[in-house]
Amino acid sequence: LAITVLVVGAVVSVVLMAPAPATAGGAEQIRGTAIDGSGDCNPVEDGVPVPLPIFPLYFPDEEGGMHGCLYTYPTSFQETPGGTIRERGHEIFVSHDDHTSRFETTYQYTAKFDKDGNQMYGRCQHPITEGTGIDDFEDVTGRFDIKDNIVNGVAVDFAYKGHLRFP
């Protein structure tokens, strides 16, 4: 009986640790970690309006992820007395595989800060705006979500996951 439990446990562990499939229901799954793109992204070279005041996110080239820059253009901002902020807007993602492939998203960002200004959490949703894909992203649909990785009250990087669906 002990050997059977051990073997079943090992099989379950292997199944749980297996990598997720690259596609799910016809969609390409994406995941990775984005960073502050202030040193890696150039809106002029990428052919987008200069986003102010928010720094772009850089998506390093990594297996299973996107590679390029996400430029953010806020359209609304709300802050509660308790330290929660909500921001909405649109974004342009430019691929750094060729600097011409791109798509646009709308986004909603929510974060909470304590009374000393330390960030407690942050997350956002990014549904791709239909019909905005160009070149490699032509007719792409989907969504990705980003979660801020907080260290000592500051977002240090940004884990993302989602899916892209191509026709």
N, CA, C and O of each residue as an XYZ file, in Angstrom:
668
protein
N       0.831     -1.205      0.000
C       0.000      0.000      0.000
C       0.865      1.254      0.000
O       0.555      2.206     -0.716
N       1.942      1.281      0.784
C       2.822      2.450      0.837
C       3.470      2.692     -0.508
O       3.615      3.844     -0.918
N       3.868      1.631     -1.213
C       4.485      1.782     -2.536
C       3.468      2.329     -3.524
O       3.811      3.188     -4.337
N       2.216      1.855     -3.477
C       1.167      2.337     -4.370
C       0.934      3.823     -4.157
O       0.830      4.569     -5.131
N       0.848      4.275     -2.909
C       0.639      5.688     -2.596
C       1.813      6.507     -3.107
O       1.621      7.587     -3.666
N       3.038      5.996     -2.918
C       4.229      6.698     -3.376
C       4.233      6.836     -4.898
O       4.539      7.909     -5.418
N       3.898      5.768     -5.614
C       3.865      5.802     -7.080
C       2.769      6.751     -7.560
O       3.012      7.550     -8.464
N       1.578      6.686     -6.983
C       0.491      7.589     -7.362
C       0.896      9.027     -7.080
O       0.648      9.910     -7.901
N       1.515      9.271     -5.931
C       1.980     10.620     -5.601
C       2.999     11.122     -6.603
O       2.955     12.288     -6.995
N       3.914     10.270     -7.025
C       4.930     10.671     -8.008
C       4.290     10.988     -9.347
O       4.670     11.968     -9.988
N       3.328     10.187     -9.786
C       2.641     10.440    -11.064
C       1.878     11.754    -10.990
O       1.933     12.549    -11.928
N       1.171     11.996     -9.899
C       0.433     13.248     -9.740
C       1.399     14.427     -9.764
O       1.110     15.449    -10.387
N       2.543     14.296     -9.093
C       3.522     15.380     -9.085
C       4.031     15.673    -10.486
O       4.158     16.838    -10.863
N       4.325     14.636    -11.265
C       4.816     14.843    -12.629
C       3.745     15.522    -13.475
O       4.054     16.443    -14.231
N       2.503     15.089    -13.363
C       1.420     15.698    -14.136
C       1.245     17.157    -13.740
O       1.069     18.005    -14.614
N       1.288     17.475    -12.456
C       1.102     18.843    -12.008
C       2.252     19.755    -12.416
O       2.055     20.958    -12.584
N       3.455     19.198    -12.578
C       4.609     20.014    -12.931
C       4.807     20.122    -14.442
O       5.656     20.893    -14.890
N       4.051     19.375    -15.233
C       4.212     19.431    -16.686
C       3.852     20.819    -17.188
O       2.935     21.448    -16.659
N       4.566     21.310    -18.209
C       4.275     22.644    -18.725
C       2.895     22.713    -19.357
O       2.390     21.725    -19.889
N       2.293     23.895    -19.289
C       0.980     24.101    -19.893
C       1.116     24.019    -21.411
O       2.157     24.384    -21.958
N       0.087     23.549    -22.090
C       0.154     23.493    -23.550
C       0.250     24.896    -24.133
O      -0.222     25.866    -23.539
N       0.870     24.987    -25.305
C       1.063     26.288    -25.951
C      -0.244     26.855    -26.469
O      -0.362     28.065    -26.664
N      -1.223     25.999    -26.692
C      -2.514     26.501    -27.162
C      -3.614     25.944    -26.286
O      -3.484     24.872    -25.694
N      -4.695     26.692    -26.215
C      -5.872     26.265    -25.464
C      -7.092     26.754    -26.220
O      -7.336     27.957    -26.308
N      -7.855     25.824    -26.762
C      -9.053     26.205    -27.503
C      -8.730     27.085    -28.714
O      -9.504     27.984    -29.044
N      -7.592     26.836    -29.380
C      -7.217     27.626    -30.545
C      -6.483     28.909    -30.213
O      -6.102     29.652    -31.117
N      -6.280     29.182    -28.947
C      -5.588     30.404    -28.536
C      -4.170     30.065    -28.097
O      -3.928     29.011    -27.508
N      -3.244     30.958    -28.384
C      -1.863     30.792    -27.950
C      -1.725     31.374    -26.544
O      -1.988     32.556    -26.325
N      -1.315     30.544    -25.607
C      -1.127     31.026    -24.244
C       0.193     31.774    -24.154
O       1.204     31.356    -24.717
N       0.163     32.888    -23.434
C       1.368     33.683    -23.234
C       1.566     33.899    -21.741
O       0.605     33.984    -20.977
N       2.829     33.987    -21.340
C       3.149     34.306    -19.953
C       4.596     34.722    -19.878
O       5.428     34.310    -20.686
N       4.878     35.547    -18.888
C       6.247     36.000    -18.698
C       6.288     37.109    -17.666
O       5.353     37.287    -16.886
N       7.383     37.851    -17.674
C       7.563     38.950    -16.742
C       8.027     40.178    -17.503
O       9.057     40.150    -18.176
N       7.266     41.253    -17.394
C       7.634     42.534    -17.999
C       8.366     43.372    -16.958
O       8.234     43.149    -15.755
N       9.143     44.340    -17.445
C       9.904     45.223    -16.562
C       9.700     46.671    -16.997
O       9.137     46.936    -18.059
N      10.157     47.597    -16.173
C      10.149     49.013    -16.531
C      10.929     49.163    -17.828
O      12.105     48.803    -17.897
N      10.279     49.693    -18.852
C      10.899     49.794    -20.163
C      11.571     51.118    -20.452
O      11.895     51.402    -21.605
N      11.791     51.936    -19.435
C      12.381     53.256    -19.654
C      13.699     53.182    -20.425
O      13.995     54.074    -21.220
N      14.490     52.141    -20.204
C      15.765     52.017    -20.896
C      15.726     51.169    -22.149
O      16.685     51.165    -22.921
N      14.616     50.437    -22.371
C      14.533     49.510    -23.497
C      13.539     49.924    -24.566
O      13.582     49.398    -25.678
N      12.654     50.845    -24.260
C      11.589     51.239    -25.181
C      11.804     52.675    -25.643
O      12.193     53.542    -24.861
N      11.548     52.908    -26.909
C      11.682     54.246    -27.470
C      10.450     54.511    -28.327
O      10.346     53.974    -29.430
N       9.512     55.329    -27.843
C       8.271     55.534    -28.593
C       8.494     56.133    -29.985
O       7.741     55.830    -30.910
N       9.499     56.962    -30.142
C       9.770     57.557    -31.458
C      10.200     56.463    -32.433
O       9.679     56.387    -33.546
N      11.154     55.610    -32.021
C      11.591     54.500    -32.883
C      10.465     53.511    -33.143
O      10.388     52.920    -34.221
N       9.587     53.330    -32.152
C       8.477     52.391    -32.314
C       7.284     53.014    -33.039
O       6.303     52.325    -33.318
N       7.359     54.298    -33.342
C       6.312     54.949    -34.127
C       5.001     55.147    -33.404
O       3.936     55.033    -34.010
N       5.063     55.448    -32.088
C       3.846     55.686    -31.314
C       3.952     57.047    -30.638
O       5.056     57.562    -30.462
N       2.815     57.641    -30.254
C       2.877     58.901    -29.504
C       3.634     58.706    -28.185
O       3.569     57.638    -27.575
N       4.336     59.726    -27.763
C       5.082     59.642    -26.505
C       4.093     59.593    -25.345
O       3.317     60.530    -25.156
N       4.111     58.490    -24.550
C       3.180     58.371    -23.431
C       3.708     59.099    -22.196
O       4.822     58.836    -21.743
N       2.932     59.982    -21.675
C       3.307     60.678    -20.451
C       2.171     60.550    -19.463
O       1.016     60.591    -19.885
N       2.417     60.401    -18.202
C       3.692     60.325    -17.493
C       4.127     58.896    -17.179
O       5.088     58.705    -16.435
N       3.452     57.894    -17.722
C       3.687     56.505    -17.322
C       4.803     55.882    -18.154
O       4.820     56.011    -19.378
N       5.737     55.206    -17.484
C       6.802     54.517    -18.209
C       6.224     53.339    -18.988
O       5.240     52.735    -18.563
N       6.836     53.012    -20.131
C       6.373     51.840    -20.881
C       6.843     50.566    -20.182
O       7.795     50.583    -19.402
N       6.161     49.473    -20.476
C       6.610     48.168    -20.000
C       7.363     47.482    -21.124
O       6.940     47.508    -22.280
N       8.484     46.867    -20.772
C       9.273     46.095    -21.730
C       9.051     44.625    -21.455
O       9.183     44.169    -20.319
N       8.712     43.881    -22.498
C       8.495     42.448    -22.429
C       9.728     41.775    -23.043
O       9.830     41.696    -24.267
N      10.676     41.285    -22.211
C      11.887     40.666    -22.754
C      11.553     39.423    -23.576
O      10.515     38.792    -23.377
N      12.441     39.088    -24.491
C      12.271     37.903    -25.328
C      12.456     36.670    -24.454
O      13.573     36.372    -24.030
N      11.365     35.949    -24.181
C      11.425     34.732    -23.383
C      10.431     33.735    -23.938
O       9.405     34.118    -24.500
N      10.732     32.455    -23.782
C       9.874     31.415    -24.332
C       8.466     31.519    -23.755
O       8.289     31.648    -22.544
N       7.472     31.462    -24.631
C       6.087     31.505    -24.208
C       5.558     32.893    -23.937
O       4.431     33.041    -23.464
N       6.354     33.927    -24.228
C       5.926     35.286    -23.930
C       5.916     36.186    -25.149
O       6.222     35.762    -26.263
N       5.563     37.413    -24.917
C       5.593     38.437    -25.951
C       6.946     39.129    -25.884
O       7.625     39.058    -24.860
N       7.351     39.801    -26.965
C       8.621     40.515    -26.974
C       8.385     41.892    -27.561
O       8.087     42.023    -28.748
N       8.517     42.918    -26.737
C       8.307     44.272    -27.227
C       7.977     45.233    -26.113
O       8.292     44.993    -24.948
N       7.328     46.342    -26.489
C       7.015     47.405    -25.543
C       5.521     47.700    -25.528
O       4.860     47.678    -26.566
N       5.009     47.972    -24.348
C       3.610     48.336    -24.153
C       3.576     49.784    -23.682
O       4.064     50.117    -22.602
N       2.985     50.640    -24.520
C       2.885     52.070    -24.218
C       1.476     52.364    -23.718
O       0.493     51.943    -24.327
N       1.385     53.090    -22.604
C       0.133     53.303    -21.889
C      -0.319     54.753    -21.985
O       0.469     55.683    -21.818
N      -1.629     54.924    -22.262
C      -2.239     56.250    -22.411
C      -3.493     56.319    -21.545
O      -4.570     55.929    -21.996
N      -3.374     56.811    -20.298
C      -4.521     56.863    -19.386
C      -5.591     57.838    -19.883
O      -5.284     58.890    -20.445
N      -6.853     57.463    -19.661
C      -7.969     58.358    -19.998
C      -8.798     58.723    -18.773
O      -9.523     59.718    -18.797
N      -8.705     57.929    -17.692
C      -9.404     58.285    -16.456
C      -8.634     57.747    -15.257
O      -7.926     56.744    -15.346
N      -8.793     58.440    -14.132
C      -8.085     58.083    -12.903
C      -8.973     58.436    -11.724
O      -9.522     59.535    -11.659
N      -9.114     57.494    -10.782
C      -9.869     57.733     -9.559
C      -9.032     57.256     -8.382
O      -8.324     56.254     -8.475
N      -9.121     57.989     -7.266
C      -8.441     57.580     -6.047
C      -9.411     57.701     -4.888
O     -10.127     58.695     -4.764
N      -9.430     56.669     -4.030
C     -10.299     56.702     -2.862
C      -9.504     57.190     -1.656
O      -8.275     57.118     -1.657
N     -10.193     57.685     -0.626
C      -9.487     58.096      0.596
C      -8.724     56.943      1.250
O      -7.761     57.174      1.982
N      -9.153     55.694      0.988
C      -8.489     54.533      1.572
C      -7.234     54.092      0.831
O      -6.587     53.131      1.247
N      -6.874     54.772     -0.259
C      -5.635     54.455     -0.959
C      -5.764     53.580     -2.192
O      -4.755     53.180     -2.773
N      -6.993     53.275     -2.600
C      -7.189     52.478     -3.811
C      -7.235     53.403     -5.017
O      -7.887     54.447     -4.988
N      -6.541     53.013     -6.070
C      -6.634     53.779     -7.316
C      -7.173     52.886     -8.420
O      -6.943     51.677     -8.448
N      -7.892     53.522     -9.321
C      -8.424     52.853    -10.507
C      -8.107     53.737    -11.697
O      -8.380     54.938    -11.702
N      -7.527     53.112    -12.696
C      -7.151     53.857    -13.888
C      -7.614     53.078    -15.106
O      -7.566     51.848    -15.126
N      -8.063     53.807    -16.123
C      -8.472     53.206    -17.390
C      -7.789     53.954    -18.517
O      -7.390     55.110    -18.372
N      -7.665     53.267    -19.648
C      -7.088     53.915    -20.805
C      -6.916     52.944    -21.946
O      -7.567     51.901    -22.004
N      -6.021     53.307    -22.859
C      -5.697     52.409    -23.965
C      -4.179     52.296    -24.081
O      -3.433     53.113    -23.542
N      -3.745     51.256    -24.800
C      -2.323     50.973    -24.918
C      -1.996     50.533    -26.337
O      -2.867     50.114    -27.099
N      -0.724     50.640    -26.665
C      -0.216     50.119    -27.929
C       0.959     49.207    -27.605
O       1.929     49.625    -26.972
N       0.860     47.944    -28.052
C       1.967     47.009    -27.921
C       2.685     46.952    -29.259
O       2.060     46.714    -30.293
N       4.015     47.172    -29.244
C       4.838     47.112    -30.446
C       5.825     45.967    -30.293
O       6.610     45.940    -29.346
N       5.786     45.017    -31.230
C       6.703     43.884    -31.206
C       8.122     44.348    -31.472
O       8.358     45.157    -32.369
N       9.062     43.840    -30.699
C      10.469     44.130    -30.963
C      11.117     43.018    -31.780
O      12.338     42.988    -31.940
N      10.296     42.106    -32.296
C      10.808     41.139    -33.260
C      10.998     41.825    -34.611
O      11.910     41.489    -35.367
N      10.117     42.800    -34.909
C      10.232     43.512    -36.198
C       9.934     45.010    -36.110
O      10.125     45.719    -37.098
N       9.485     45.506    -34.990
C       9.159     46.919    -34.744
C       8.005     47.444    -35.608
O       7.747     48.648    -35.601
N       7.312     46.585    -36.345
C       6.140     47.039    -37.104
C       4.868     46.332    -36.662
O       3.787     46.915    -36.741
N       4.969     45.090    -36.198
C       3.789     44.358    -35.743
C       3.321     44.970    -34.438
O       4.121     45.253    -33.547
N       2.011     45.170    -34.334
C       1.466     45.828    -33.139
C      -0.013     45.522    -32.993
O      -0.666     45.048    -33.923
N      -0.525     45.804    -31.803
C      -1.963     45.771    -31.538
C      -2.243     46.756    -30.423
O      -1.329     47.229    -29.748
N      -3.526     47.061    -30.237
C      -3.933     47.979    -29.181
C      -4.830     47.256    -28.186
O      -5.490     46.271    -28.518
N      -4.837     47.767    -26.958
C      -5.709     47.231    -25.916
C      -6.426     48.389    -25.232
O      -6.033     49.550    -25.353
N      -7.473     48.044    -24.521
C      -7.986     48.930    -23.480
C      -7.472     48.317    -22.184
O      -7.111     47.140    -22.165
N      -7.433     49.078    -21.116
C      -6.974     48.486    -19.868
C      -7.707     49.104    -18.698
O      -8.217     50.223    -18.759
N      -7.737     48.321    -17.622
C      -8.222     48.797    -16.326
C      -7.206     48.351    -15.288
O      -6.916     47.161    -15.158
N      -6.665     49.319    -14.547
C      -5.651     49.057    -13.533
C      -6.223     49.392    -12.171
O      -6.883     50.417    -12.003
N      -5.971     48.526    -11.196
C      -6.383     48.742     -9.813
C      -5.184     48.493     -8.916
O      -4.474     47.501     -9.082
N      -4.958     49.389     -7.968
C      -3.861     49.221     -7.017
C      -4.280     49.792     -5.675
O      -5.214     50.589     -5.588
N      -3.586     49.379     -4.641
C      -3.841     49.883     -3.290
C      -2.522     50.304     -2.676
O      -1.517     49.601     -2.778
N      -2.540     51.468     -2.032
C      -1.364     52.013     -1.361
C      -1.709     52.274      0.097
O      -2.837     52.651      0.415
N      -0.732     52.074      0.989
C      -0.984     52.378      2.395
C      -0.825     53.880      2.633
O      -0.521     54.630      1.706
N      -1.030     54.312      3.869
C      -1.009     55.756      4.178
C       0.363     56.393      3.959
O       0.468     57.613      3.840
N       1.432     55.556      3.903
C       2.778     56.069      3.663
C       3.173     56.042      2.180
O       4.297     56.390      1.819
N       2.229     55.623      1.332
C       2.503     55.590     -0.106
C       3.128     54.301     -0.608
O       3.526     54.220     -1.770
N       3.221     53.288      0.251
C       3.759     51.993     -0.168
C       2.684     51.193     -0.899
O       1.554     51.081     -0.424
N       3.037     50.646     -2.037
C       2.071     49.857     -2.797
C       1.853     48.517     -2.122
O       2.804     47.846     -1.721
N       0.583     48.132     -2.001
C       0.226     46.860     -1.381
C      -0.085     45.808     -2.439
O       0.268     44.641     -2.269
N      -0.736     46.201     -3.521
C      -0.990     45.305     -4.651
C      -1.285     46.157     -5.882
O      -1.553     47.355     -5.791
N      -1.227     45.504     -7.014
C      -1.588     46.151     -8.273
C      -1.836     45.087     -9.321
O      -1.123     44.086     -9.391
N      -2.853     45.314    -10.134
C      -3.187     44.357    -11.197
C      -3.982     45.073    -12.273
O      -4.616     46.098    -12.022
N      -3.939     44.516    -13.478
C      -4.689     45.130    -14.569
C      -5.074     44.084    -15.602
O      -4.450     43.030    -15.722
N      -6.127     44.414    -16.344
C      -6.640     43.564    -17.405
C      -6.484     44.314    -18.725
O      -6.680     45.527    -18.792
N      -6.127     43.570    -19.775
C      -5.816     44.168    -21.071
C      -6.500     43.404    -22.206
O      -5.848     42.593    -22.865
N      -7.779     43.634    -22.453
C      -8.402     43.000    -23.620
C      -7.919     43.689    -24.904
O      -7.865     44.916    -24.983
N      -7.573     42.881    -25.894
C      -7.097     43.421    -27.163
C      -8.273     44.035    -27.908
O      -9.346     43.437    -27.999
N      -8.062     45.227    -28.437
C      -9.099     45.933    -29.189
C      -9.188     45.314    -30.588
O      -8.225     45.331    -31.354
N     -10.341     44.781    -30.894
C     -10.549     44.097    -32.171
C     -10.254     45.024    -33.350
O     -10.641     46.193    -33.352
N      -9.568     44.483    -34.344
C      -9.300     45.221    -35.572
C      -8.077     46.128    -35.525
O      -7.826     46.861    -36.482
N      -7.298     46.098    -34.423
C      -6.149     46.996    -34.313
C      -4.824     46.305    -34.637
O      -3.789     46.969    -34.692
N      -4.834     44.999    -34.850
C      -3.595     44.278    -35.111
C      -3.027     44.584    -36.489
O      -3.757     44.680    -37.475
N      -1.707     44.737    -36.534
C      -0.996     45.025    -37.780
C       0.113     43.991    -37.956
O       0.723     43.551    -36.982
N       0.368     43.607    -39.205
C       1.418     42.654    -39.585
C       1.239     41.332    -38.848
O       0.197     40.698    -39.016
N       2.200     40.883    -38.040
C       2.102     39.574    -37.385
C       0.899     39.461    -36.461
O       0.477     38.350    -36.137
N       0.340     40.583    -36.030
C      -0.822     40.578    -35.131
C      -2.131     40.896    -35.855
O      -3.132     41.201    -35.207
N      -2.137     40.830    -37.185
C      -3.363     41.144    -37.938
C      -4.499     40.239    -37.474
O      -4.350     39.018    -37.420
N      -5.635     40.849    -37.141
C      -6.865     40.174    -36.712
C      -6.726     39.409    -35.393
O      -7.565     38.560    -35.092
N      -5.688     39.689    -34.601
C      -5.534     39.014    -33.316
C      -6.620     39.484    -32.354
O      -7.034     40.643    -32.378
N      -7.068     38.567    -31.512
C      -7.967     38.887    -30.406
C      -7.389     38.225    -29.166
O      -6.454     37.430    -29.262
N      -7.930     38.543    -28.027
C      -7.490     37.907    -26.793
C      -7.388     38.898    -25.660
O      -7.963     39.985    -25.695
N      -6.645     38.494    -24.662
C      -6.518     39.300    -23.452
C      -5.301     38.808    -22.677
O      -4.937     37.633    -22.735
N      -4.681     39.736    -21.952
C      -3.662     39.336    -20.987
C      -3.853     40.161    -19.726
O      -4.369     41.278    -19.771
N      -3.437     39.605    -18.614
C      -3.537     40.258    -17.309
C      -2.135     40.422    -16.745
O      -1.257     39.591    -16.979
N      -1.936     41.495    -16.004
C      -0.637     41.777    -15.395
C      -0.825     41.953    -13.892
O      -1.775     42.591    -13.440
N       0.093     41.378    -13.132
C       0.078     41.523    -11.673
C       1.415     42.112    -11.247
O       2.473     41.589    -11.596
N       1.361     43.209    -10.486
C       2.576     43.848     -9.990
C       3.245     42.968     -8.947
O       2.580     42.456     -8.047
N       4.555     42.791     -9.062
C       5.340     42.094     -8.048
C       5.877     43.159     -7.096
O       6.754     43.941     -7.462
N       5.350     43.186     -5.882
C       5.657     44.230     -4.911
C       6.762     43.767     -3.961
O       6.665     42.703     -3.350
N       7.818     44.584     -3.843
C       8.895     44.331     -2.887
C       9.114     45.630     -2.111
O       9.424     46.669     -2.694
N       8.949     45.554     -0.797
C       9.121     46.724      0.075
C       8.294     47.930     -0.391
O       8.777     49.062     -0.386
N       7.047     47.675     -0.793
C       6.137     48.753     -1.160
C       6.304     49.315     -2.552
O       5.692     50.331     -2.882
N       7.130     48.670     -3.392
C       7.383     49.166     -4.744
C       7.209     48.022     -5.745
O       7.661     46.903     -5.501
N       6.551     48.308     -6.874
C       6.429     47.313     -7.940
C       7.772     47.192     -8.647
O       8.263     48.164     -9.221
N       8.370     45.997     -8.608
C       9.699     45.796     -9.190
C       9.661     45.141    -10.564
O      10.565     45.347    -11.373
N       8.630     44.357    -10.833
C       8.401     43.797    -12.154
C       6.941     43.380    -12.243
O       6.183     43.544    -11.287
N       6.546     42.836    -13.401
C       5.131     42.699    -13.691
C       4.867     41.361    -14.387
O       5.130     41.210    -15.580
N       4.343     40.393    -13.627
C       4.048     39.074    -14.183
C       2.789     39.168    -15.041
O       1.795     39.769    -14.635
N       2.839     38.573    -16.225
C       1.663     38.599    -17.097
C       1.344     37.204    -17.607
O       2.216     36.341    -17.700
N       0.088     37.008    -17.930
C      -0.365     35.768    -18.559
C      -1.655     36.074    -19.291
O      -2.383     37.002    -18.941
N      -1.923     35.282    -20.306
C      -3.139     35.472    -21.072
C      -3.133     34.601    -22.306
O      -2.490     33.552    -22.347
N      -3.866     35.057    -23.317
C      -3.959     34.294    -24.550
C      -4.142     35.236    -25.732
O      -4.752     36.300    -25.622
N      -3.600     34.815    -26.855
C      -3.785     35.529    -28.120
C      -4.435     34.528    -29.082
O      -4.006     33.378    -29.178
N      -5.456     34.972    -29.777
C      -6.143     34.104    -30.737
C      -5.951     34.704    -32.123
O      -6.293     35.860    -32.372
N      -5.398     33.893    -33.016
C      -5.180     34.307    -34.396
C      -6.178     33.600    -35.304
O      -6.551     32.458    -35.035
N      -6.617     34.259    -36.375
C      -7.604     33.617    -37.258
C      -7.032     32.407    -37.983
O      -7.737     31.762    -38.760
